[in-house]
GROMACS .gro file of C-alpha atoms in nm:
model
  250
    1MET     CA    1   2.888   2.457   1.603
    2ASP     CA    2   2.822   2.643   1.281
    3THR     CA    3   2.695   2.372   1.045
    4ILE     CA    4   2.477   2.055   1.060
    5ASP     CA    5   2.783   1.846   0.983
    6GLU     CA    6   2.944   1.970   1.304
    7LEU     CA    7   2.647   1.867   1.522
    8GLU     CA    8   2.688   1.577   1.756
    9ARG     CA    9   2.533   1.255   1.624
   10VAL     CA   10   2.405   0.959   1.818
   11PRO     CA   11   2.289   0.613   1.705
   12SER     CA   12   1.911   0.597   1.632
   13LYS     CA   13   1.651   0.407   1.427
   14CYS     CA   14   1.437   0.590   1.167
   15PRO     CA   15   1.064   0.518   1.233
   16ALA     CA   16   0.986   0.562   0.861
   17CYS     CA   17   1.234   0.320   0.699
   18LEU     CA   18   1.334   0.134   1.019
   19LYS     CA   19   1.701   0.168   0.934
   20ASP     CA   20   1.977   0.262   1.180
   21PHE     CA   21   2.132   0.603   1.131
   22GLN     CA   22   2.335   0.867   1.311
   23ALA     CA   23   2.087   1.124   1.435
   24ALA     CA   24   2.196   1.486   1.475
   25VAL     CA   25   2.165   1.610   1.830
   26MET     CA   26   2.169   1.964   1.975
   27ARG     CA   27   2.241   2.003   2.345
   28SER     CA   28   2.190   2.295   2.579
   29PRO     CA   29   2.508   2.503   2.601
   30PHE     CA   30   2.436   2.548   2.974
   31ASN     CA   31   2.356   2.182   3.051
   32PRO     CA   32   2.528   1.940   2.810
   33SER     CA   33   2.319   1.651   2.946
   34LYS     CA   34   1.995   1.822   2.833
   35VAL     CA   35   1.904   1.745   2.468
   36LEU     CA   36   1.721   2.036   2.300
   37PHE     CA   37   1.678   1.861   1.967
   38GLN     CA   38   1.738   1.521   1.812
   39ALA     CA   39   1.661   1.427   1.452
   40ARG     CA   40   1.385   1.167   1.442
   41TYR     CA   41   1.417   1.065   1.076
   42CYS     CA   42   1.719   0.982   0.865
   43ASP     CA   43   1.825   1.225   0.596
   44PRO     CA   44   1.685   1.028   0.297
   45CYS     CA   45   1.346   1.001   0.464
   46ILE     CA   46   1.345   1.374   0.554
   47ILE     CA   47   1.417   1.460   0.187
   48SER     CA   48   1.148   1.219   0.070
   49LYS     CA   49   0.898   1.361   0.323
   50ARG     CA   50   0.966   1.718   0.214
   51ALA     CA   51   0.927   1.625  -0.151
   52HIS     CA   52   0.597   1.452  -0.070
   53GLU     CA   53   0.471   1.756   0.118
   54GLN     CA   54   0.570   1.988  -0.165
   55GLN     CA   55   0.388   1.765  -0.414
   56ARG     CA   56   0.080   1.758  -0.197
   57GLU     CA   57   0.085   2.136  -0.168
   58TRP     CA   58   0.123   2.170  -0.545
   59ASP     CA   59  -0.163   1.925  -0.602
   60GLN     CA   60  -0.383   2.119  -0.362
   61GLU     CA   61  -0.294   2.443  -0.529
   62GLN     CA   62  -0.383   2.300  -0.870
   63TYR     CA   63  -0.710   2.159  -0.733
   64GLU     CA   64  -0.811   2.497  -0.590
   65ARG     CA   65  -0.718   2.670  -0.916
   66GLN     CA   66  -0.922   2.427  -1.124
   67LYS     CA   67  -1.213   2.450  -0.883
   68ALA     CA   68  -1.208   2.832  -0.908
   69ARG     CA   69  -1.208   2.804  -1.290
   70ARG     CA   70  -1.501   2.562  -1.284
   71GLU     CA   71  -1.698   2.793  -1.057
   72ALA     CA   72  -1.614   3.095  -1.270
   73TRP     CA   73  -1.737   2.915  -1.585
   74ASP     CA   74  -2.051   2.791  -1.413
   75ALA     CA   75  -2.128   3.148  -1.306
   76LEU     CA   76  -2.077   3.269  -1.662
   77CYS     CA   77  -2.238   2.995  -1.874
   78PRO     CA   78  -2.603   2.893  -1.807
   79PHE     CA   79  -2.656   2.533  -1.712
   80GLU     CA   80  -2.855   2.459  -2.028
   81PHE     CA   81  -2.562   2.558  -2.252
   82ARG     CA   82  -2.281   2.382  -2.064
   83CYS     CA   83  -2.173   2.062  -2.231
   84THR     CA   84  -2.221   1.730  -2.062
   85THR     CA   85  -1.857   1.712  -1.949
   86GLU     CA   86  -1.922   2.038  -1.764
   87GLY     CA   87  -2.233   1.899  -1.597
   88GLY     CA   88  -2.473   2.060  -1.845
   89ARG     CA   89  -2.706   1.939  -2.114
   90THR     CA   90  -2.535   2.024  -2.442
   91GLN     CA   91  -2.414   1.717  -2.630
   92THR     CA   92  -2.164   1.870  -2.864
   93GLN     CA   93  -2.124   1.570  -3.104
   94ARG     CA   94  -2.495   1.524  -3.134
   95LEU     CA   95  -2.539   1.899  -3.199
   96LEU     CA   96  -2.280   1.892  -3.477
   97GLY     CA   97  -2.440   1.580  -3.619
   98GLU     CA   98  -2.767   1.766  -3.657
   99PHE     CA   99  -2.615   2.095  -3.775
  100PRO     CA  100  -2.266   2.043  -3.920
  101MET     CA  101  -2.230   2.417  -4.001
  102LEU     CA  102  -2.202   2.483  -3.629
  103GLN     CA  103  -1.845   2.360  -3.643
  104GLN     CA  104  -1.763   2.686  -3.822
  105VAL     CA  105  -1.899   2.877  -3.517
  106ILE     CA  106  -1.691   2.668  -3.272
  107ASP     CA  107  -1.373   2.706  -3.480
  108HIS     CA  108  -1.407   3.079  -3.545
  109ASP     CA  109  -1.106   3.290  -3.451
  110LEU     CA  110  -1.221   3.581  -3.230
  111THR     CA  111  -0.874   3.733  -3.228
  112VAL     CA  112  -0.931   3.824  -3.591
  113GLN     CA  113  -1.293   3.940  -3.600
  114GLY     CA  114  -1.625   3.919  -3.419
  115LEU     CA  115  -1.908   3.686  -3.514
  116ILE     CA  116  -2.277   3.705  -3.592
  117VAL     CA  117  -2.462   3.370  -3.594
  118ARG     CA  118  -2.803   3.386  -3.759
  119GLY     CA  119  -3.055   3.107  -3.772
  120LYS     CA  120  -3.400   2.994  -3.668
  121SER     CA  121  -3.475   2.901  -3.308
  122GLY     CA  122  -3.363   2.552  -3.231
  123SER     CA  123  -3.075   2.555  -3.478
  124GLY     CA  124  -2.816   2.525  -3.199
  125LYS     CA  125  -2.657   2.865  -3.257
  126THR     CA  126  -2.644   2.963  -2.889
  127ARG     CA  127  -2.510   2.622  -2.778
  128ALA     CA  128  -2.238   2.634  -3.042
  129THR     CA  129  -2.149   2.991  -2.951
  130TRP     CA  130  -2.093   2.894  -2.590
  131ARG     CA  131  -1.844   2.629  -2.713
  132LEU     CA  132  -1.663   2.913  -2.893
  133LEU     CA  133  -1.670   3.123  -2.581
  134ARG     CA  134  -1.525   2.837  -2.380
  135ARG     CA  135  -1.214   2.856  -2.590
  136SER     CA  136  -1.183   3.227  -2.511
  137PHE     CA  137  -1.244   3.155  -2.143
  138ASP     CA  138  -0.972   2.891  -2.142
  139ALA     CA  139  -0.737   3.140  -2.303
  140GLY     CA  140  -0.787   3.373  -2.009
  141LYS     CA  141  -1.015   3.626  -2.184
  142ARG     CA  142  -1.266   3.834  -1.992
  143ILE     CA  143  -1.621   3.761  -2.114
  144GLN     CA  144  -1.944   3.951  -2.068
  145ALA     CA  145  -2.259   3.767  -2.182
  146LEU     CA  146  -2.612   3.910  -2.186
  147ALA     CA  147  -2.934   3.802  -2.341
  148SER     CA  148  -3.100   4.076  -2.547
  149GLY     CA  149  -3.370   4.128  -2.284
  150ALA     CA  150  -3.117   4.138  -2.002
  151PHE     CA  151  -2.917   4.402  -2.189
  152ASP     CA  152  -3.230   4.617  -2.210
  153ARG     CA  153  -3.313   4.573  -1.840
  154GLU     CA  154  -2.961   4.636  -1.718
  155ALA     CA  155  -2.924   4.940  -1.942
  156ARG     CA  156  -3.248   5.093  -1.808
  157ASP     CA  157  -3.153   5.007  -1.450
  158ALA     CA  158  -2.809   5.167  -1.493
  159GLY     CA  159  -2.970   5.480  -1.632
  160GLY     CA  160  -3.210   5.501  -1.339
  161LYS     CA  161  -2.929   5.452  -1.087
  162PHE     CA  162  -2.686   5.695  -1.257
  163THR     CA  163  -2.439   5.414  -1.314
  164LEU     CA  164  -2.473   5.414  -1.694
  165THR     CA  165  -2.113   5.518  -1.751
  166GLU     CA  166  -1.983   5.220  -1.551
  167PHE     CA  167  -2.223   4.988  -1.735
  168VAL     CA  168  -2.110   5.106  -2.083
  169ASP     CA  169  -1.739   5.111  -1.988
  170ARG     CA  170  -1.762   4.753  -1.856
  171LEU     CA  171  -1.909   4.626  -2.180
  172ILE     CA  172  -1.661   4.821  -2.393
  173GLU     CA  173  -1.354   4.710  -2.192
  174THR     CA  174  -1.427   4.338  -2.166
  175ASP     CA  175  -1.231   4.118  -2.405
  176VAL     CA  176  -1.534   3.948  -2.554
  177LEU     CA  177  -1.898   4.072  -2.548
  178PHE     CA  178  -2.174   3.820  -2.629
  179ILE     CA  179  -2.534   3.932  -2.692
  180ASP     CA  180  -2.770   3.638  -2.727
  181ASP     CA  181  -3.089   3.656  -2.932
  182LEU     CA  182  -3.045   4.017  -3.047
  183GLY     CA  183  -3.380   4.146  -3.161
  184LYS     CA  184  -3.578   3.898  -2.953
  185ALA     CA  185  -3.785   4.188  -2.820
  186PRO     CA  186  -3.813   4.562  -2.897
  187TRP     CA  187  -3.577   4.794  -2.713
  188THR     CA  188  -3.651   5.142  -2.587
  189PRO     CA  189  -3.484   5.430  -2.780
  190ALA     CA  190  -3.255   5.486  -2.482
  191THR     CA  191  -3.138   5.123  -2.492
  192VAL     CA  192  -3.075   5.149  -2.865
  193GLY     CA  193  -2.854   5.453  -2.800
  194ILE     CA  194  -2.662   5.272  -2.532
  195TRP     CA  195  -2.606   4.969  -2.759
  196PHE     CA  196  -2.466   5.196  -3.025
  197ASP     CA  197  -2.231   5.355  -2.770
  198VAL     CA  198  -2.108   5.010  -2.670
  199LEU     CA  199  -2.079   4.891  -3.027
  200ASP     CA  200  -1.892   5.206  -3.135
  201GLY     CA  201  -1.658   5.194  -2.837
  202ARG     CA  202  -1.565   4.831  -2.908
  203TYR     CA  203  -1.523   4.916  -3.278
  204ARG     CA  204  -1.277   5.190  -3.192
  205HIS     CA  205  -1.074   4.961  -2.964
  206GLY     CA  206  -1.079   4.663  -3.198
  207ARG     CA  207  -1.261   4.436  -2.951
  208PRO     CA  208  -1.490   4.166  -3.089
  209ILE     CA  209  -1.865   4.121  -3.040
  210VAL     CA  210  -2.042   3.794  -3.067
  211VAL     CA  211  -2.413   3.805  -3.151
  212THR     CA  212  -2.681   3.542  -3.211
  213THR     CA  213  -3.005   3.643  -3.380
  214ASN     CA  214  -3.297   3.507  -3.577
  215LEU     CA  215  -3.309   3.819  -3.799
  216ASP     CA  216  -3.124   3.967  -4.093
  217GLY     CA  217  -3.014   4.332  -4.083
  218ALA     CA  218  -3.335   4.491  -4.206
  219ALA     CA  219  -3.558   4.283  -3.984
  220LEU     CA  220  -3.330   4.351  -3.686
  221VAL     CA  221  -3.354   4.726  -3.729
  222LYS     CA  222  -3.731   4.702  -3.759
  223GLN     CA  223  -3.769   4.478  -3.456
  224LEU     CA  224  -3.554   4.696  -3.234
  225ARG     CA  225  -3.742   5.001  -3.355
  226ILE     CA  226  -3.423   5.176  -3.464
  227GLY     CA  227  -3.444   5.484  -3.681
  228PRO     CA  228  -3.231   5.519  -3.999
  229ASP     CA  229  -3.002   5.771  -3.831
  230ILE     CA  230  -2.876   5.494  -3.598
  231GLY     CA  231  -2.985   5.183  -3.786
  232GLU     CA  232  -2.751   5.215  -4.086
  233PRO     CA  233  -2.439   5.314  -3.882
  234MET     CA  234  -2.519   5.025  -3.643
  235LEU     CA  235  -2.540   4.769  -3.918
  236ARG     CA  236  -2.226   4.910  -4.083
  237ARG     CA  237  -2.031   4.879  -3.758
  238MET     CA  238  -2.147   4.525  -3.707
  239ARG     CA  239  -2.077   4.414  -4.063
  240GLU     CA  240  -1.732   4.572  -4.069
  241THR     CA  241  -1.614   4.396  -3.756
  242THR     CA  242  -1.780   4.058  -3.777
  243ARG     CA  243  -1.811   3.747  -3.982
  244GLN     CA  244  -2.169   3.626  -4.040
  245ILE     CA  245  -2.256   3.258  -4.031
  246VAL     CA  246  -2.611   3.166  -4.133
  247ILE     CA  247  -2.724   2.828  -3.994
  248LYS     CA  248  -2.955   2.656  -4.239
  249THR     CA  249  -3.188   2.408  -4.084
  250PRO     CA  250  -3.282   2.085  -4.260
   0.00000   0.00000   0.00000
């Protein structure tokens, strides 16, 4: 017997739909009275069962994929800056009601240019920037996010562990680099040099930076203790590759 249609069939009742059907039977070639296999379900129920199992597998795959995405976002975005639908504290509509200009931050197109968001503490610039980064995340972009102090610590740690090249390359190669509160605290001269290397590398490859800060260019250079030999080229690189949005508080 070469095909299913050629198999012997015997009367049977499908336990799923309770209908009578002709069940395919396979007997032992050495002992015809011994049944090796008999179909338990009718063909329509078998097809329906397979479709259900495929749907369940697809649903499980989608669930696991969405779970992995949620966990990846949670690992990237601090709890404080996740919106309420993500289990965080940021209420986007309330934020925009207080600072309507933040809509420009959220709507900015990072595929065209980077972004500098400047404003006083409490103006919502970091919260709005994370809403912008969520769009890049959903588009499948790789994001590296560091607070200004964390950049300084990690840069110094990498220098001490002789992993500075890997640290700089990682920040240059990521799709989007976000530095929060740039100028919050002074940097060491070594950190300043590393930042310029990262900035210059991203400039050469056309990759955007996103920066939040309380300071204008002159104050930023002063706060970071950057000499004019690096300060002017740094500001020029940042201005050439970014749009600046200044959040004015009421």
